[in-house]
Amino acid sequence: MADADGAAPEVHVALADGVLRLTMDRPRALNALTPDMPALMAAELERATARDDVRVVVLTGTGRAFSTGADISGRYTIDETSMDTANRWIRAITTCDKPVVAAVNGVAAGVSCSAALACDLVVAAESASFLLPFANVGLMVDGGASATVAAAVGRARAMRMALLAEPLPARAAYDAGLVSHLVPDDSFDAEVDALAARLAAGPPLALAASKKAVNAATLTQLDPALERERLGQSVLLRTADVVEGVVAFAERRPPVFRGE
């Protein structure tokens, strides 16, 4: 798959038959995000709005994971700059006037889970799962998940995902209304291709108008949520609990949080 000009090697960008595919490609790291990846995907989504040759965008991952979120074991630093970049990615998904499909081929965790759930349609393989693990390292949910998850499945399920950091299997996510499509693993690629082709052949102006209308009706709290999450995360990043959470993650042991 050839990259578009300027694409970082961790994200492959390909366009064919009106379908723009953004594929996170760090399979050995379960497609954990480097600092450049969200910005690159955001830029591609922002450009897609003005491109007549793009009719639909598909966001997916290579290998057995969609993405496990920020690579806190690598060079990714969670700070105000990275949160601004992540928020730009989420806004680019929701404001792009082309349908954006998340093809969730495996685990989607952290801000990558937030990005998947911000997409217009979410196609989940049966073996996929969704996880908001922020509490495990002393952080709060971000990437707009405090708004998008609650809008899709209600307060009770959103609280369970945010506070307990429990993985939600694809079948449960589908039954709860968190994802739009659930497909067998062995037909996942074919069904994603068929859905993308159907959207690419659809009426672009009508699809854009419908997306804008539905988001306006259901995601009224997205921008305030992104700002609240940014503020809350900025405070939490200065706590001893986050230091403990990150160190415990690196040492592969349970964290001991002290509320400090």
GROMACS .gro file of C-alpha atoms in nm:
model
  260
    1MET     CA    1   0.000   0.000   0.000
    2ALA     CA    2   0.158   0.325  -0.110
    3ASP     CA    3   0.171   0.622   0.123
    4ALA     CA    4   0.052   0.966   0.016
    5ASP     CA    5   0.311   1.243   0.006
    6GLY     CA    6   0.433   1.335   0.352
    7ALA     CA    7   0.284   1.035   0.528
    8ALA     CA    8   0.474   0.904   0.827
    9PRO     CA    9   0.563   0.535   0.803
   10GLU     CA   10   0.343   0.453   1.103
   11VAL     CA   11   0.028   0.547   0.910
   12HIS     CA   12  -0.037   0.429   0.556
   13VAL     CA   13  -0.255   0.657   0.346
   14ALA     CA   14  -0.417   0.514   0.035
   15LEU     CA   15  -0.695   0.629  -0.196
   16ALA     CA   16  -0.885   0.403  -0.434
   17ASP     CA   17  -1.234   0.433  -0.584
   18GLY     CA   18  -1.325   0.723  -0.360
   19VAL     CA   19  -1.222   0.543  -0.039
   20LEU     CA   20  -0.945   0.707   0.163
   21ARG     CA   21  -0.787   0.452   0.399
   22LEU     CA   22  -0.585   0.558   0.699
   23THR     CA   23  -0.416   0.249   0.840
   24MET     CA   24  -0.221   0.261   1.164
   25ASP     CA   25   0.076   0.034   1.104
   26ARG     CA   26   0.283  -0.054   1.409
   27PRO     CA   27   0.165  -0.414   1.450
   28ARG     CA   28   0.447  -0.518   1.683
   29ALA     CA   29   0.336  -0.242   1.921
   30LEU     CA   30  -0.033  -0.319   1.862
   31ASN     CA   31  -0.049   0.008   1.666
   32ALA     CA   32   0.018   0.216   1.976
   33LEU     CA   33   0.033   0.581   1.877
   34THR     CA   34   0.354   0.773   1.829
   35PRO     CA   35   0.335   1.154   1.864
   36ASP     CA   36   0.306   1.207   1.487
   37MET     CA   37   0.023   0.963   1.415
   38PRO     CA   38  -0.283   1.155   1.544
   39ALA     CA   39  -0.165   1.476   1.376
   40LEU     CA   40  -0.115   1.302   1.044
   41MET     CA   41  -0.458   1.140   1.053
   42ALA     CA   42  -0.617   1.469   1.156
   43ALA     CA   43  -0.451   1.648   0.864
   44GLU     CA   44  -0.570   1.384   0.616
   45LEU     CA   45  -0.925   1.410   0.749
   46GLU     CA   46  -0.919   1.789   0.731
   47ARG     CA   47  -0.797   1.778   0.370
   48ALA     CA   48  -1.059   1.518   0.278
   49THR     CA   49  -1.337   1.774   0.315
   50ALA     CA   50  -1.204   1.972   0.019
   51ARG     CA   51  -1.121   1.668  -0.197
   52ASP     CA   52  -1.370   1.570  -0.463
   53ASP     CA   53  -1.190   1.239  -0.511
   54VAL     CA   54  -1.264   1.131  -0.151
   55ARG     CA   55  -1.615   1.005  -0.081
   56VAL     CA   56  -1.556   0.808   0.240
   57VAL     CA   57  -1.275   0.766   0.492
   58VAL     CA   58  -1.187   0.434   0.659
   59LEU     CA   59  -0.976   0.431   0.976
   60THR     CA   60  -0.824   0.097   1.073
   61GLY     CA   61  -0.517  -0.084   1.205
   62THR     CA   62  -0.275  -0.349   1.084
   63GLY     CA   63  -0.248  -0.689   1.245
   64ARG     CA   64  -0.440  -0.804   1.549
   65ALA     CA   65  -0.517  -0.462   1.700
   66PHE     CA   66  -0.693  -0.146   1.593
   67SER     CA   67  -0.472   0.054   1.830
   68THR     CA   68  -0.392   0.043   2.200
   69GLY     CA   69  -0.376   0.422   2.229
   70ALA     CA   70  -0.083   0.640   2.328
   71ASP     CA   71   0.246   0.453   2.344
   72ILE     CA   72   0.339   0.557   2.698
   73SER     CA   73   0.613   0.295   2.700
   74GLY     CA   74   0.780   0.470   2.404
   75ARG     CA   75   0.840   0.832   2.311
   76TYR     CA   76   0.479   0.947   2.349
   77THR     CA   77   0.437   1.202   2.627
   78ILE     CA   78   0.088   1.280   2.753
   79ASP     CA   79   0.079   1.657   2.804
   80GLU     CA   80  -0.123   1.958   2.693
   81THR     CA   81   0.030   1.946   2.345
   82SER     CA   82  -0.054   1.580   2.291
   83MET     CA   83  -0.406   1.637   2.421
   84ASP     CA   84  -0.454   1.927   2.179
   85THR     CA   85  -0.339   1.701   1.896
   86ALA     CA   86  -0.572   1.422   2.005
   87ASN     CA   87  -0.862   1.666   2.027
   88ARG     CA   88  -0.779   1.790   1.678
   89TRP     CA   89  -0.803   1.428   1.557
   90ILE     CA   90  -1.145   1.381   1.719
   91ARG     CA   91  -1.278   1.710   1.579
   92ALA     CA   92  -1.144   1.621   1.233
   93ILE     CA   93  -1.342   1.295   1.243
   94THR     CA   94  -1.668   1.457   1.348
   95THR     CA   95  -1.644   1.768   1.127
   96CYS     CA   96  -1.522   1.597   0.809
   97ASP     CA   97  -1.813   1.619   0.565
   98LYS     CA   98  -1.742   1.269   0.434
   99PRO     CA   99  -1.860   0.957   0.621
  100VAL     CA  100  -1.582   0.824   0.845
  101VAL     CA  101  -1.585   0.451   0.917
  102ALA     CA  102  -1.386   0.290   1.198
  103ALA     CA  103  -1.291  -0.064   1.093
  104VAL     CA  104  -1.207  -0.207   1.435
  105ASN     CA  105  -1.015  -0.524   1.360
  106GLY     CA  106  -0.898  -0.588   1.718
  107VAL     CA  107  -0.860  -0.414   2.051
  108ALA     CA  108  -0.930  -0.039   2.048
  109ALA     CA  109  -0.801   0.124   2.364
  110GLY     CA  110  -0.736   0.467   2.511
  111VAL     CA  111  -0.760   0.766   2.282
  112SER     CA  112  -0.775   0.530   1.984
  113CYS     CA  113  -1.094   0.383   2.130
  114SER     CA  114  -1.221   0.740   2.168
  115ALA     CA  115  -1.139   0.809   1.803
  116ALA     CA  116  -1.310   0.493   1.684
  117LEU     CA  117  -1.626   0.579   1.876
  118ALA     CA  118  -1.625   0.932   1.731
  119CYS     CA  119  -1.654   0.786   1.380
  120ASP     CA  120  -1.988   0.783   1.199
  121LEU     CA  121  -2.004   0.406   1.160
  122VAL     CA  122  -1.808   0.154   1.365
  123VAL     CA  123  -1.756  -0.191   1.215
  124ALA     CA  124  -1.624  -0.432   1.476
  125ALA     CA  125  -1.481  -0.777   1.417
  126GLU     CA  126  -1.623  -1.033   1.657
  127SER     CA  127  -1.284  -1.068   1.827
  128ALA     CA  128  -1.248  -0.692   1.880
  129SER     CA  129  -1.292  -0.513   2.211
  130PHE     CA  130  -1.317  -0.158   2.340
  131LEU     CA  131  -1.129  -0.028   2.642
  132LEU     CA  132  -1.093   0.306   2.818
  133PRO     CA  133  -0.798   0.220   3.047
  134PHE     CA  134  -0.715   0.573   3.162
  135ALA     CA  135  -0.801   0.505   3.526
  136ASN     CA  136  -0.536   0.232   3.534
  137VAL     CA  137  -0.266   0.501   3.514
  138GLY     CA  138  -0.441   0.764   3.725
  139LEU     CA  139  -0.596   0.959   3.438
  140MET     CA  140  -0.950   1.041   3.325
  141VAL     CA  141  -1.107   0.950   2.992
  142ASP     CA  142  -1.027   1.184   2.706
  143GLY     CA  143  -1.064   1.213   2.329
  144GLY     CA  144  -1.427   1.314   2.381
  145ALA     CA  145  -1.521   0.971   2.519
  146SER     CA  146  -1.705   1.129   2.812
  147ALA     CA  147  -1.952   1.261   2.552
  148THR     CA  148  -1.950   1.005   2.271
  149VAL     CA  149  -1.984   0.694   2.487
  150ALA     CA  150  -2.262   0.842   2.698
  151ALA     CA  151  -2.442   0.961   2.383
  152ALA     CA  152  -2.432   0.608   2.243
  153VAL     CA  153  -2.496   0.383   2.543
  154GLY     CA  154  -2.607   0.605   2.830
  155ARG     CA  155  -2.460   0.717   3.161
  156ALA     CA  156  -2.448   0.381   3.339
  157ARG     CA  157  -2.245   0.199   3.075
  158ALA     CA  158  -2.026   0.504   3.016
  159MET     CA  159  -1.946   0.522   3.389
  160ARG     CA  160  -1.862   0.151   3.397
  161MET     CA  161  -1.616   0.186   3.108
  162ALA     CA  162  -1.461   0.504   3.250
  163LEU     CA  163  -1.435   0.409   3.618
  164LEU     CA  164  -1.359   0.037   3.600
  165ALA     CA  165  -1.151   0.032   3.280
  166GLU     CA  166  -1.310  -0.298   3.182
  167PRO     CA  167  -1.276  -0.420   2.824
  168LEU     CA  168  -1.607  -0.434   2.642
  169PRO     CA  169  -1.620  -0.724   2.392
  170ALA     CA  170  -1.745  -0.643   2.043
  171ARG     CA  171  -2.068  -0.842   2.088
  172ALA     CA  172  -2.154  -0.652   2.406
  173ALA     CA  173  -2.061  -0.324   2.238
  174TYR     CA  174  -2.295  -0.403   1.950
  175ASP     CA  175  -2.578  -0.513   2.178
  176ALA     CA  176  -2.537  -0.191   2.379
  177GLY     CA  177  -2.552   0.025   2.066
  178LEU     CA  178  -2.192   0.143   2.089
  179VAL     CA  179  -2.101   0.013   1.742
  180SER     CA  180  -2.307   0.000   1.425
  181HIS     CA  181  -2.188  -0.330   1.272
  182LEU     CA  182  -2.063  -0.660   1.410
  183VAL     CA  183  -1.906  -0.899   1.161
  184PRO     CA  184  -1.727  -1.236   1.173
  185ASP     CA  185  -1.350  -1.214   1.170
  186ASP     CA  186  -1.318  -1.420   0.853
  187SER     CA  187  -1.537  -1.183   0.653
  188PHE     CA  188  -1.429  -0.859   0.821
  189ASP     CA  189  -1.222  -0.713   0.535
  190ALA     CA  190  -1.483  -0.800   0.273
  191GLU     CA  191  -1.767  -0.645   0.472
  192VAL     CA  192  -1.568  -0.327   0.542
  193ASP     CA  193  -1.489  -0.301   0.170
  194ALA     CA  194  -1.855  -0.350   0.078
  195LEU     CA  195  -1.971  -0.086   0.326
  196ALA     CA  196  -1.708   0.163   0.208
  197ALA     CA  197  -1.805   0.102  -0.155
  198ARG     CA  198  -2.173   0.154  -0.072
  199LEU     CA  199  -2.099   0.485   0.099
  200ALA     CA  200  -1.866   0.595  -0.182
  201ALA     CA  201  -2.148   0.537  -0.432
  202GLY     CA  202  -2.400   0.727  -0.221
  203PRO     CA  203  -2.516   1.088  -0.259
  204PRO     CA  204  -2.231   1.292  -0.108
  205LEU     CA  205  -2.429   1.607  -0.035
  206ALA     CA  206  -2.709   1.414   0.135
  207LEU     CA  207  -2.465   1.205   0.340
  208ALA     CA  208  -2.280   1.517   0.452
  209ALA     CA  209  -2.605   1.687   0.550
  210SER     CA  210  -2.725   1.381   0.742
  211LYS     CA  211  -2.394   1.347   0.928
  212LYS     CA  212  -2.400   1.713   1.026
  213ALA     CA  213  -2.762   1.692   1.142
  214VAL     CA  214  -2.719   1.375   1.350
  215ASN     CA  215  -2.401   1.503   1.514
  216ALA     CA  216  -2.567   1.836   1.590
  217ALA     CA  217  -2.851   1.653   1.761
  218THR     CA  218  -2.646   1.396   1.954
  219LEU     CA  219  -2.300   1.543   2.015
  220THR     CA  220  -2.395   1.883   2.151
  221GLN     CA  221  -2.159   1.825   2.445
  222LEU     CA  222  -1.857   1.711   2.244
  223ASP     CA  223  -1.667   2.042   2.236
  224PRO     CA  224  -1.735   2.119   2.605
  225ALA     CA  225  -1.634   1.759   2.688
  226LEU     CA  226  -1.303   1.795   2.504
  227GLU     CA  227  -1.229   2.113   2.696
  228ARG     CA  228  -1.330   1.960   3.031
  229GLU     CA  229  -1.117   1.655   2.962
  230ARG     CA  230  -0.820   1.871   2.866
  231LEU     CA  231  -0.849   2.074   3.186
  232GLY     CA  232  -0.900   1.769   3.406
  233GLN     CA  233  -0.620   1.574   3.244
  234SER     CA  234  -0.384   1.872   3.280
  235VAL     CA  235  -0.445   1.872   3.655
  236LEU     CA  236  -0.412   1.495   3.688
  237LEU     CA  237  -0.084   1.489   3.497
  238ARG     CA  238   0.074   1.681   3.784
  239THR     CA  239  -0.023   1.424   4.047
  240ALA     CA  240   0.185   1.152   4.211
  241ASP     CA  241  -0.084   0.900   4.119
  242VAL     CA  242  -0.009   0.941   3.748
  243VAL     CA  243   0.363   0.895   3.809
  244GLU     CA  244   0.283   0.578   4.002
  245GLY     CA  245   0.044   0.459   3.732
  246VAL     CA  246   0.296   0.504   3.451
  247VAL     CA  247   0.580   0.346   3.650
  248ALA     CA  248   0.359   0.052   3.749
  249PHE     CA  249   0.260   0.007   3.385
  250ALA     CA  250   0.625  -0.001   3.280
  251GLU     CA  251   0.707  -0.245   3.561
  252ARG     CA  252   0.400  -0.458   3.484
  253ARG     CA  253   0.266  -0.448   3.838
  254PRO     CA  254  -0.058  -0.320   3.994
  255PRO     CA  255  -0.036   0.050   4.081
  256VAL     CA  256  -0.079   0.174   4.439
  257PHE     CA  257  -0.274   0.499   4.422
  258ARG     CA  258  -0.273   0.732   4.724
  259GLY     CA  259  -0.484   1.020   4.600
  260GLU     CA  260  -0.183   1.248   4.583
   0.00000   0.00000   0.00000
